[in-house]
Amino acid sequence: EDKVVQSPLSLVVHEGDTVTLNCSYEVTNFRSLLWYKQEKKAPTFLFMLTSSGIEKKSGRLSSILDKKELFSILNITATQTGDSAVYLCAASARAGNMLTFGGGTRLMVKP
Amino acid sequence: DAGVTQSPTHLIKTRGQQVTLRCSPKSGHDTVSWYQQALGQGPQFIFQYYEEEERQRGNFPDRFSGHQFPNYSSELNVNALLLGDSALYLCASSVGQGNSPLHFGNGTRLTVT
């Protein structure tokens, strides 16, 4: 059975701190790893990673995939209160684009 | 450019009843997927529709069924509701059956009493 595990479950930091969120996966016929941010309801797409070792960046957020060790990390530098959310990691397999999600990491950024 | 829209936003039903949730995909998208998200957990895949057919299905009982219309919109039906069906139901749309990222709607919060 496909599985995605995220750690830590929750994290409390202060504005300006840097955080690293972890995601490990076991997915048959793995194709890609996706990160989403969920503030209230709709998860919003952040990154999709398909190749190992290639960092993707968007502003203060970056992510990288290690297909040998089956994990990914999401880094957020200079955190702001607006980064407070649940961050979801998901993996897709080659058949279709069904996603297997992890349980999420709840990030709280205090002023 | 309209994103994924879902209706209704909230719904309260009684055990044993039936419910229908609706979803309109993002403009240009033709594939619709449904996910169930229990409180404090990640979304779980229910099923996916493409070209008006169910293409993939997760580990959900037959009480969960769906439909996709020619305009790509979709419905999720749940029969014989159980208390455990209380959750946020998320619809996501994408392009084709390839590797395009899913775009999610705001969901329908279903409470079963």
Short mmCIF file of C-alpha atoms in Angstrom, two decimals, chain B residues 2-106:
data_model
loop_
_atom_site.label_atom_id
_atom_site.label_comp_id
_atom_site.label_asym_id
_atom_site.label_seq_id
_atom_site.Cartn_x
_atom_site.Cartn_y
_atom_site.Cartn_z
CA ALA B 2 -12.65 30.90 -12.46
CA GLY B 3 -10.96 28.34 -10.29
CA VAL B 4 -12.53 25.14 -9.01
CA THR B 5 -15.95 25.84 -7.51
CA GLN B 6 -17.86 23.55 -5.18
CA SER B 7 -21.37 23.64 -3.77
CA PRO B 8 -22.74 23.72 -1.20
CA THR B 9 -20.09 25.04 1.21
CA HIS B 10 -21.70 23.41 4.25
CA LEU B 11 -24.23 20.63 4.69
CA ILE B 12 -25.78 18.90 7.68
CA LYS B 13 -27.40 15.50 7.18
CA THR B 14 -28.77 12.73 9.35
CA ARG B 15 -27.47 9.16 9.44
CA GLY B 16 -28.96 7.04 6.68
CA GLN B 17 -29.68 9.96 4.37
CA GLN B 18 -28.17 10.55 0.95
CA VAL B 19 -26.17 13.58 -0.19
CA THR B 20 -24.99 15.04 -3.51
CA LEU B 21 -22.03 17.40 -3.76
CA ARG B 22 -21.19 19.37 -6.89
CA CYS B 23 -18.00 20.59 -8.53
CA SER B 24 -17.12 22.75 -11.53
CA PRO B 25 -13.51 22.40 -12.66
CA LYS B 26 -11.09 25.20 -13.40
CA SER B 27 -11.44 26.62 -16.90
CA GLY B 28 -9.50 24.47 -19.38
CA HIS B 29 -9.45 21.41 -17.10
CA ASP B 30 -11.20 18.18 -18.07
CA THR B 31 -10.37 15.78 -15.23
CA VAL B 32 -12.05 15.87 -11.84
CA SER B 33 -10.93 14.06 -8.69
CA TRP B 34 -12.65 13.86 -5.32
CA TYR B 35 -10.93 13.64 -1.93
CA GLN B 36 -12.19 13.21 1.62
CA GLN B 37 -10.35 15.07 4.37
CA ALA B 38 -11.17 14.15 7.96
CA LEU B 39 -10.29 16.68 10.66
CA GLY B 40 -6.56 16.82 11.30
CA GLN B 41 -5.67 14.41 8.49
CA GLY B 42 -4.47 14.63 4.92
CA PRO B 43 -6.93 14.24 2.03
CA GLN B 44 -7.79 10.69 0.92
CA PHE B 45 -8.51 9.88 -2.71
CA ILE B 46 -12.06 8.76 -3.48
CA PHE B 47 -12.17 8.59 -7.28
CA GLN B 48 -11.32 10.38 -10.52
CA TYR B 49 -13.41 11.12 -13.60
CA TYR B 50 -12.17 11.73 -17.11
CA GLU B 51 -14.22 11.67 -20.32
CA GLU B 52 -17.32 10.98 -18.20
CA GLU B 53 -15.92 7.71 -16.87
CA GLU B 54 -14.54 6.72 -13.49
CA ARG B 55 -10.84 6.09 -14.19
CA GLN B 56 -9.38 5.42 -10.75
CA ARG B 57 -10.91 4.61 -7.41
CA GLY B 58 -9.52 4.70 -3.89
CA ASN B 59 -10.45 2.49 -0.97
CA PHE B 60 -14.01 3.71 -0.50
CA PRO B 61 -17.20 1.60 -0.40
CA ASP B 62 -19.83 1.51 -3.13
CA ARG B 63 -21.92 3.97 -1.11
CA PHE B 64 -19.69 6.58 -2.71
CA SER B 65 -20.51 7.13 -6.38
CA GLY B 66 -20.02 9.89 -8.87
CA HIS B 67 -20.72 11.27 -12.25
CA GLN B 68 -19.08 13.58 -14.75
CA PHE B 69 -21.10 15.61 -17.22
CA PRO B 70 -20.20 16.62 -20.80
CA ASN B 71 -19.21 20.10 -19.57
CA TYR B 72 -16.64 18.38 -17.26
CA SER B 73 -18.50 19.26 -14.04
CA SER B 74 -18.95 16.45 -11.56
CA GLU B 75 -21.10 15.19 -8.71
CA LEU B 76 -20.24 13.06 -5.72
CA ASN B 77 -23.07 11.03 -4.21
CA VAL B 78 -22.94 9.34 -0.83
CA ASN B 79 -25.74 6.96 0.20
CA ALA B 80 -26.69 5.63 3.63
CA LEU B 81 -24.62 8.25 5.43
CA LEU B 82 -22.62 7.24 8.50
CA LEU B 83 -21.30 9.45 11.28
CA GLY B 84 -17.81 8.66 9.97
CA ASP B 85 -18.61 10.31 6.65
CA SER B 86 -18.38 13.70 8.36
CA ALA B 87 -15.46 15.43 6.66
CA LEU B 88 -14.37 18.13 4.22
CA TYR B 89 -14.94 16.89 0.66
CA LEU B 90 -12.49 18.41 -1.77
CA CYS B 91 -12.81 18.47 -5.52
CA ALA B 92 -9.70 18.90 -7.64
CA SER B 93 -9.34 19.43 -11.36
CA SER B 94 -6.47 18.89 -13.77
CA VAL B 95 -5.71 18.45 -17.44
CA GLY B 96 -5.92 14.98 -18.95
CA GLN B 97 -4.48 11.86 -17.39
CA GLY B 98 -0.91 13.05 -17.37
CA ASN B 99 1.22 14.61 -14.68
CA SER B 100 -0.44 18.02 -14.32
CA PRO B 101 -0.82 19.35 -10.75
CA LEU B 102 -4.25 19.19 -9.17
CA HIS B 103 -6.04 22.46 -8.40
CA PHE B 104 -8.42 22.22 -5.45
CA GLY B 105 -11.72 23.87 -4.62
CA ASN B 106 -12.65 25.17 -1.17
#
